[in-house]
Amino acid sequence: MNYLLGAFKPACNILFTFNDGGNRKQGPLKKENGQTVMIPLFQSQENIAGKITIEPMQGKKIDHNGIKVELLGQIEMYFDRGNFYDFTSLVRELDVPGDIYEKKTYPFEFSTVEMPYETYNGVDVRLRYVLKVTISRGYAGSIIEYQDFVVRNYSPPPSINNSIKMEVGIEDCLHIEFEYNKSKYHLKDTIIGKIYFLLVRIKIKNMDIEIRRRESTGSGTNTHVETETLAKFELMDGAPVRGESIPIRLFLSPYELTPTHSNINNKFSVKYFLNLVLVDEEDRRYFKQQEIIMYRQQETS
């Protein structure tokens, strides 16, 4: 029985070390068990380099048919869990067939890697970047180990950023006009605006503004949409009167937002909306929704 147990022990330990790991910024990554870990943070066009250390268990040797490391960018749909679509795939051969008797370290480097999409963990989809080491073995079965890393890409402030002005009304009952200072916001921005009541003939009880994230996966008739309300902010409690205006000031930094993602590899999109909700005294609800564009601005140190 002890012999059988020993057969299932790992043949070696594999350790990944990034060259600048000690100084590099860390980013959060939510694991499948729900825990959040901090791992190295990169952006597109950076070099990804380091060392991979393979150490056989005491008294064991590893016969192998070659060792390689791959850098993979992958999209996984949760309804098709375990099937990854690779949109980036690079490989480096680390060793020719042979034996490993003792700890051995292999340097690796992927230069100016194109990583066009950000790491994303959503309701129905995730986009991840990993290093994958494969020790190829025949009958014994290959040994595979993964190391995740996070990718964030930064955008300059948009050269054109128009304000949003919209009117909403119910004929002869309600006419309001709302205005937001711009249509594109960075993740730590502040939404500033105003709501004007031009006609009020129904008794409004309260008014909220919501930030909603809409995640679309699939395409055509197979499109699946999930909408989350990330924040709800009370603008007014009580009945407004004609001619009244209410200011809006909503800070985005407390919320876990991502940039807007448009049709990532024909697999998914992520959009953000400001949703204005009015509730009258008979608990009827009136909505007006407006898309906003989110982008990640370079952080100042």
C-alpha positions as a LaTeX table, in Angstrom:
\begin{tabular}{lrrr}
\hline
Residue & $x$ (\AA) & $y$ (\AA) & $z$ (\AA) \\
\hline
Met1 & 0.00 & 0.00 & 0.00 \\
Asn2 & 2.84 & 2.37 & 0.84 \\
Tyr3 & 4.34 & 1.64 & $-2.56$ \\
Leu4 & 1.07 & 2.68 & $-4.25$ \\
Leu5 & 0.89 & 5.93 & $-2.29$ \\
Gly6 & 4.44 & 6.74 & $-3.29$ \\
Ala7 & 3.56 & 6.29 & $-6.94$ \\
Phe8 & 1.24 & 9.30 & $-6.81$ \\
Lys9 & 3.64 & 11.72 & $-5.13$ \\
Pro10 & 4.96 & 14.48 & $-7.39$ \\
Ala11 & 8.30 & 13.59 & $-8.97$ \\
Cys12 & 9.68 & 17.12 & $-8.52$ \\
Asn13 & 9.07 & 20.68 & $-7.37$ \\
Ile14 & 8.88 & 23.42 & $-10.01$ \\
Leu15 & 9.49 & 27.04 & $-9.00$ \\
Phe16 & 9.01 & 30.15 & $-11.18$ \\
Thr17 & 11.01 & 33.32 & $-10.45$ \\
Phe18 & 10.62 & 36.57 & $-12.43$ \\
Asn19 & 13.84 & 38.55 & $-12.95$ \\
Asp20 & 12.46 & 41.75 & $-11.44$ \\
Gly21 & 9.95 & 40.05 & $-9.16$ \\
Gly22 & 11.17 & 41.84 & $-6.03$ \\
Asn23 & 10.62 & 45.33 & $-7.47$ \\
Arg24 & 7.68 & 44.69 & $-9.77$ \\
Lys25 & 4.18 & 45.88 & $-8.89$ \\
Gln26 & 1.72 & 43.20 & $-7.84$ \\
Gly27 & $-1.88$ & 42.92 & $-9.02$ \\
Pro28 & $-4.84$ & 41.03 & $-7.53$ \\
Leu29 & $-6.05$ & 37.80 & $-9.11$ \\
Lys30 & $-9.18$ & 35.97 & $-7.96$ \\
Lys31 & $-8.59$ & 32.22 & $-7.88$ \\
Glu32 & $-11.20$ & 29.56 & $-8.58$ \\
Asn33 & $-11.66$ & 28.93 & $-4.85$ \\
Gly34 & $-12.67$ & 32.58 & $-4.39$ \\
Gln35 & $-9.43$ & 33.67 & $-2.72$ \\
Thr36 & $-7.59$ & 36.73 & $-4.03$ \\
Val37 & $-3.80$ & 36.51 & $-4.38$ \\
Met38 & $-1.27$ & 39.17 & $-5.38$ \\
Ile39 & 0.91 & 38.22 & $-8.36$ \\
Pro40 & 3.33 & 40.08 & $-10.71$ \\
Leu41 & 1.82 & 42.78 & $-12.92$ \\
Phe42 & 2.85 & 43.39 & $-16.56$ \\
Gln43 & 1.67 & 45.42 & $-19.53$ \\
Ser44 & 1.82 & 44.83 & $-23.27$ \\
Gln45 & 5.22 & 45.03 & $-25.01$ \\
Glu46 & 7.16 & 44.22 & $-21.84$ \\
Asn47 & 9.82 & 41.53 & $-21.59$ \\
Ile48 & 8.78 & 38.56 & $-19.47$ \\
Ala49 & 11.90 & 36.86 & $-18.21$ \\
Gly50 & 13.03 & 34.83 & $-15.27$ \\
Lys51 & 14.17 & 31.41 & $-14.11$ \\
Ile52 & 12.46 & 28.06 & $-13.73$ \\
Thr53 & 13.92 & 25.74 & $-11.10$ \\
Ile54 & 13.19 & 22.02 & $-11.24$ \\
Glu55 & 14.15 & 19.97 & $-8.18$ \\
Pro56 & 13.57 & 16.19 & $-8.16$ \\
Met57 & 12.25 & 14.67 & $-4.96$ \\
Gln58 & 14.97 & 13.15 & $-2.78$ \\
Gly59 & 16.26 & 9.92 & $-4.21$ \\
Lys60 & 14.40 & 10.33 & $-7.50$ \\
Lys61 & 15.58 & 11.12 & $-11.00$ \\
Ile62 & 13.46 & 12.45 & $-13.83$ \\
Asp63 & 13.78 & 10.87 & $-17.27$ \\
His64 & 12.30 & 13.27 & $-19.79$ \\
Asn65 & 11.86 & 13.78 & $-23.54$ \\
Gly66 & 12.48 & 17.53 & $-23.36$ \\
Ile67 & 11.37 & 20.55 & $-21.30$ \\
Lys68 & 9.61 & 23.64 & $-22.63$ \\
Val69 & 7.97 & 26.80 & $-21.29$ \\
Glu70 & 4.98 & 28.44 & $-23.00$ \\
Leu71 & 3.48 & 31.89 & $-22.53$ \\
Leu72 & $-0.27$ & 31.64 & $-23.10$ \\
Gly73 & $-3.07$ & 34.19 & $-23.27$ \\
Gln74 & $-6.33$ & 32.32 & $-22.81$ \\
Ile75 & $-10.09$ & 32.92 & $-22.71$ \\
Glu76 & $-12.31$ & 30.49 & $-20.80$ \\
Met77 & $-16.11$ & 30.52 & $-20.88$ \\
Tyr78 & $-17.57$ & 29.23 & $-17.63$ \\
Phe79 & $-20.33$ & 27.27 & $-19.44$ \\
Asp80 & $-17.47$ & 25.44 & $-21.21$ \\
Arg81 & $-15.14$ & 25.26 & $-18.21$ \\
Gly82 & $-11.77$ & 23.64 & $-18.83$ \\
Asn83 & $-11.72$ & 24.47 & $-22.55$ \\
Phe84 & $-9.36$ & 27.38 & $-23.16$ \\
Tyr85 & $-9.16$ & 29.44 & $-26.33$ \\
Asp86 & $-5.54$ & 30.55 & $-26.84$ \\
Phe87 & $-5.20$ & 33.98 & $-28.47$ \\
Thr88 & $-1.47$ & 34.25 & $-27.64$ \\
Ser89 & 0.92 & 31.28 & $-27.69$ \\
Leu90 & 4.70 & 31.53 & $-27.51$ \\
Val91 & 7.13 & 28.72 & $-26.70$ \\
Arg92 & 10.77 & 28.37 & $-25.60$ \\
Glu93 & 12.59 & 25.03 & $-25.47$ \\
Leu94 & 14.50 & 24.72 & $-22.18$ \\
Asp95 & 16.20 & 21.31 & $-22.41$ \\
Val96 & 16.80 & 18.41 & $-24.78$ \\
Pro97 & 15.83 & 14.86 & $-23.74$ \\
Gly98 & 17.84 & 13.53 & $-20.80$ \\
Asp99 & 17.81 & 12.96 & $-17.04$ \\
Ile100 & 17.63 & 15.33 & $-14.07$ \\
Tyr101 & 19.27 & 14.03 & $-10.89$ \\
Glu102 & 19.48 & 17.23 & $-8.87$ \\
Lys103 & 18.13 & 20.78 & $-8.75$ \\
Lys104 & 18.47 & 22.49 & $-12.12$ \\
Thr105 & 17.67 & 26.09 & $-13.10$ \\
Tyr106 & 16.70 & 27.25 & $-16.60$ \\
Pro107 & 16.60 & 30.93 & $-17.62$ \\
Phe108 & 13.83 & 32.00 & $-20.01$ \\
Glu109 & 12.85 & 35.19 & $-21.81$ \\
Phe110 & 9.93 & 36.31 & $-23.98$ \\
Ser111 & 10.81 & 39.70 & $-25.51$ \\
Thr112 & 8.36 & 42.61 & $-26.07$ \\
Val113 & 5.33 & 40.37 & $-25.74$ \\
Glu114 & 2.15 & 41.58 & $-27.45$ \\
Met115 & $-0.57$ & 41.28 & $-24.78$ \\
Pro116 & $-3.44$ & 43.33 & $-26.23$ \\
Tyr117 & $-6.10$ & 42.40 & $-23.68$ \\
Glu118 & $-6.27$ & 42.87 & $-19.92$ \\
Thr119 & $-6.64$ & 40.09 & $-17.38$ \\
Tyr120 & $-10.38$ & 39.82 & $-16.65$ \\
Asn121 & $-12.47$ & 37.73 & $-14.24$ \\
Gly122 & $-16.17$ & 38.10 & $-14.93$ \\
Val123 & $-19.46$ & 36.37 & $-14.22$ \\
Asp124 & $-19.35$ & 34.03 & $-17.23$ \\
Val125 & $-15.85$ & 34.44 & $-18.65$ \\
Arg126 & $-12.24$ & 34.92 & $-17.67$ \\
Leu127 & $-9.19$ & 36.05 & $-19.59$ \\
Arg128 & $-5.83$ & 34.99 & $-18.15$ \\
Tyr129 & $-2.12$ & 34.93 & $-18.92$ \\
Val130 & 0.02 & 32.02 & $-17.74$ \\
Leu131 & 3.47 & 30.55 & $-18.03$ \\
Lys132 & 3.20 & 26.79 & $-18.55$ \\
Val133 & 6.14 & 24.44 & $-18.02$ \\
Thr134 & 5.92 & 20.95 & $-19.52$ \\
Ile135 & 8.39 & 18.18 & $-18.66$ \\
Ser136 & 7.58 & 15.67 & $-21.41$ \\
Arg137 & 7.72 & 12.05 & $-20.36$ \\
Gly138 & 6.49 & 8.94 & $-22.11$ \\
Tyr139 & 4.67 & 6.25 & $-20.16$ \\
Ala140 & 5.12 & 8.09 & $-16.84$ \\
Gly141 & 2.97 & 11.03 & $-17.99$ \\
Ser142 & 4.13 & 14.61 & $-18.53$ \\
Ile143 & 4.63 & 16.96 & $-15.58$ \\
Ile144 & 2.92 & 20.35 & $-16.06$ \\
Glu145 & 3.06 & 23.43 & $-13.84$ \\
Tyr146 & 1.44 & 26.88 & $-14.28$ \\
Gln147 & 2.31 & 30.39 & $-13.12$ \\
Asp148 & $-0.28$ & 33.14 & $-13.53$ \\
Phe149 & 0.56 & 36.79 & $-14.03$ \\
Val150 & $-1.68$ & 39.85 & $-14.39$ \\
Val151 & $-1.76$ & 42.18 & $-17.43$ \\
Arg152 & $-3.03$ & 45.76 & $-17.30$ \\
Asn153 & $-2.89$ & 48.18 & $-20.21$ \\
Tyr154 & $-3.08$ & 51.95 & $-19.84$ \\
Ser155 & $-4.70$ & 54.52 & $-22.10$ \\
Pro156 & $-3.97$ & 58.23 & $-22.47$ \\
Pro157 & $-6.86$ & 60.59 & $-21.68$ \\
Pro158 & $-9.17$ & 60.82 & $-24.73$ \\
Ser159 & $-8.61$ & 63.84 & $-26.96$ \\
Ile160 & $-12.38$ & 64.26 & $-27.38$ \\
Asn161 & $-14.61$ & 63.73 & $-24.36$ \\
Asn162 & $-18.07$ & 65.17 & $-24.95$ \\
Ser163 & $-20.57$ & 65.79 & $-22.19$ \\
Ile164 & $-23.82$ & 63.80 & $-22.13$ \\
Lys165 & $-27.13$ & 65.70 & $-22.27$ \\
Met166 & $-30.41$ & 63.83 & $-22.38$ \\
Glu167 & $-34.07$ & 64.44 & $-21.78$ \\
Val168 & $-36.53$ & 61.97 & $-20.35$ \\
Gly169 & $-40.24$ & 62.43 & $-19.89$ \\
Ile170 & $-43.74$ & 61.09 & $-19.68$ \\
Glu171 & $-46.12$ & 63.17 & $-21.73$ \\
Asp172 & $-47.81$ & 65.92 & $-19.68$ \\
Cys173 & $-46.58$ & 64.30 & $-16.43$ \\
Leu174 & $-42.82$ & 64.50 & $-16.15$ \\
His175 & $-40.05$ & 66.21 & $-18.05$ \\
Ile176 & $-36.48$ & 66.14 & $-16.75$ \\
Glu177 & $-33.14$ & 66.89 & $-18.32$ \\
Phe178 & $-29.89$ & 65.41 & $-17.10$ \\
Glu179 & $-26.32$ & 66.26 & $-17.90$ \\
Tyr180 & $-23.04$ & 64.46 & $-17.15$ \\
Asn181 & $-19.77$ & 66.35 & $-17.50$ \\
Lys182 & $-18.22$ & 63.80 & $-19.89$ \\
Ser183 & $-18.82$ & 60.43 & $-21.55$ \\
Lys184 & $-15.44$ & 58.76 & $-20.91$ \\
Tyr185 & $-14.08$ & 58.18 & $-17.41$ \\
His186 & $-10.92$ & 56.64 & $-15.97$ \\
Leu187 & $-11.32$ & 54.06 & $-13.20$ \\
Lys188 & $-10.57$ & 56.55 & $-10.37$ \\
Asp189 & $-12.56$ & 59.41 & $-11.87$ \\
Thr190 & $-15.53$ & 61.35 & $-10.49$ \\
Ile191 & $-18.85$ & 61.61 & $-12.32$ \\
Ile192 & $-20.17$ & 65.16 & $-12.05$ \\
Gly193 & $-23.54$ & 66.19 & $-13.38$ \\
Lys194 & $-26.90$ & 67.85 & $-12.81$ \\
Ile195 & $-30.55$ & 66.94 & $-13.12$ \\
Tyr196 & $-33.12$ & 69.62 & $-14.01$ \\
Phe197 & $-36.85$ & 69.19 & $-13.35$ \\
Leu198 & $-38.72$ & 71.04 & $-16.11$ \\
Leu199 & $-42.16$ & 69.56 & $-15.46$ \\
Val200 & $-43.31$ & 67.56 & $-12.41$ \\
Arg201 & $-46.94$ & 66.41 & $-12.23$ \\
Ile202 & $-46.36$ & 63.05 & $-10.57$ \\
Lys203 & $-45.25$ & 62.61 & $-6.98$ \\
Ile204 & $-41.70$ & 61.30 & $-7.06$ \\
Lys205 & $-40.65$ & 59.54 & $-3.87$ \\
Asn206 & $-36.93$ & 59.09 & $-4.51$ \\
Met207 & $-34.30$ & 59.01 & $-7.23$ \\
Asp208 & $-31.13$ & 56.90 & $-7.50$ \\
Ile209 & $-28.24$ & 56.61 & $-9.91$ \\
Glu210 & $-26.69$ & 53.18 & $-10.50$ \\
Ile211 & $-23.47$ & 51.99 & $-12.13$ \\
Arg212 & $-24.16$ & 48.84 & $-14.09$ \\
Arg213 & $-21.78$ & 46.45 & $-15.80$ \\
Arg214 & $-23.09$ & 44.42 & $-18.73$ \\
Glu215 & $-21.06$ & 41.38 & $-19.75$ \\
Ser216 & $-21.96$ & 39.73 & $-23.08$ \\
Thr217 & $-20.52$ & 36.36 & $-24.07$ \\
Gly218 & $-20.92$ & 34.37 & $-27.26$ \\
Ser219 & $-22.30$ & 35.79 & $-30.50$ \\
Gly220 & $-25.46$ & 35.90 & $-32.60$ \\
Thr221 & $-28.32$ & 33.79 & $-31.23$ \\
Asn222 & $-25.94$ & 32.26 & $-28.66$ \\
Thr223 & $-25.23$ & 35.61 & $-26.95$ \\
His224 & $-25.63$ & 35.51 & $-23.17$ \\
Val225 & $-25.86$ & 38.74 & $-21.18$ \\
Glu226 & $-25.25$ & 39.24 & $-17.45$ \\
Thr227 & $-25.93$ & 42.62 & $-15.84$ \\
Glu228 & $-24.56$ & 43.54 & $-12.40$ \\
Thr229 & $-25.39$ & 46.63 & $-10.37$ \\
Leu230 & $-22.02$ & 47.66 & $-8.93$ \\
Ala231 & $-23.10$ & 50.81 & $-7.10$ \\
Lys232 & $-26.29$ & 52.56 & $-6.08$ \\
Phe233 & $-26.27$ & 56.19 & $-5.02$ \\
Glu234 & $-29.29$ & 58.09 & $-3.70$ \\
Leu235 & $-29.66$ & 61.46 & $-5.41$ \\
Met236 & $-32.87$ & 62.63 & $-3.82$ \\
Asp237 & $-35.33$ & 61.59 & $-1.12$ \\
Gly238 & $-38.60$ & 63.50 & $-1.40$ \\
Ala239 & $-40.64$ & 65.27 & $-4.03$ \\
Pro240 & $-38.90$ & 67.72 & $-6.40$ \\
Val241 & $-40.60$ & 70.83 & $-7.74$ \\
Arg242 & $-40.53$ & 72.41 & $-11.17$ \\
Gly243 & $-37.36$ & 74.41 & $-11.79$ \\
Glu244 & $-35.35$ & 72.50 & $-9.19$ \\
Ser245 & $-31.91$ & 71.13 & $-10.06$ \\
Ile246 & $-30.02$ & 68.38 & $-8.24$ \\
Pro247 & $-26.22$ & 68.02 & $-8.43$ \\
Ile248 & $-24.54$ & 64.65 & $-9.03$ \\
Arg249 & $-21.10$ & 63.80 & $-7.68$ \\
Leu250 & $-20.20$ & 60.12 & $-7.80$ \\
Phe251 & $-16.69$ & 58.88 & $-6.97$ \\
Leu252 & $-15.68$ & 55.79 & $-8.95$ \\
Ser253 & $-12.57$ & 54.79 & $-6.97$ \\
Pro254 & $-14.39$ & 52.69 & $-4.29$ \\
Tyr255 & $-15.79$ & 50.31 & $-6.90$ \\
Glu256 & $-14.13$ & 47.37 & $-8.64$ \\
Leu257 & $-14.34$ & 48.59 & $-12.22$ \\
Thr258 & $-12.48$ & 47.46 & $-15.33$ \\
Pro259 & $-11.98$ & 49.24 & $-18.64$ \\
Thr260 & $-14.70$ & 48.86 & $-21.27$ \\
His261 & $-13.91$ & 45.77 & $-23.38$ \\
Ser262 & $-15.30$ & 45.73 & $-26.92$ \\
Asn263 & $-15.65$ & 42.35 & $-28.64$ \\
Ile264 & $-12.52$ & 40.71 & $-27.24$ \\
Asn265 & $-11.48$ & 38.13 & $-29.84$ \\
Asn266 & $-15.15$ & 37.70 & $-30.83$ \\
Lys267 & $-15.69$ & 36.05 & $-27.43$ \\
Phe268 & $-16.99$ & 38.69 & $-25.02$ \\
Ser269 & $-17.66$ & 42.38 & $-24.34$ \\
Val270 & $-17.92$ & 44.43 & $-21.14$ \\
Lys271 & $-19.85$ & 47.71 & $-21.09$ \\
Tyr272 & $-20.74$ & 50.19 & $-18.35$ \\
Phe273 & $-23.93$ & 52.21 & $-17.95$ \\
Leu274 & $-25.25$ & 54.96 & $-15.73$ \\
Asn275 & $-28.84$ & 54.10 & $-14.87$ \\
Leu276 & $-31.14$ & 56.81 & $-13.53$ \\
Val277 & $-34.05$ & 55.36 & $-11.50$ \\
Leu278 & $-37.09$ & 57.38 & $-10.36$ \\
Val279 & $-39.73$ & 55.88 & $-8.07$ \\
Asp280 & $-43.12$ & 57.52 & $-7.58$ \\
Glu281 & $-45.44$ & 57.24 & $-4.57$ \\
Glu282 & $-47.25$ & 54.31 & $-6.16$ \\
Asp283 & $-43.88$ & 52.51 & $-6.47$ \\
Arg284 & $-43.81$ & 52.77 & $-10.25$ \\
Arg285 & $-40.25$ & 52.90 & $-11.51$ \\
Tyr286 & $-38.92$ & 54.98 & $-14.40$ \\
Phe287 & $-35.48$ & 54.31 & $-15.92$ \\
Lys288 & $-33.07$ & 56.09 & $-18.21$ \\
Gln289 & $-29.82$ & 54.39 & $-19.11$ \\
Gln290 & $-26.70$ & 55.85 & $-20.71$ \\
Glu291 & $-23.51$ & 54.03 & $-21.71$ \\
Ile292 & $-20.19$ & 55.45 & $-20.49$ \\
Ile293 & $-16.72$ & 54.41 & $-21.64$ \\
Met294 & $-14.23$ & 53.33 & $-18.96$ \\
Tyr295 & $-10.45$ & 53.36 & $-19.44$ \\
Arg296 & $-7.40$ & 52.71 & $-17.29$ \\
Gln297 & $-5.22$ & 55.76 & $-16.82$ \\
Gln298 & $-1.52$ & 55.44 & $-16.00$ \\
Glu299 & $-1.14$ & 55.70 & $-12.24$ \\
Thr300 & 1.19 & 58.34 & $-10.89$ \\
Ser301 & 3.66 & 57.00 & $-8.36$ \\
\hline
\end{tabular}
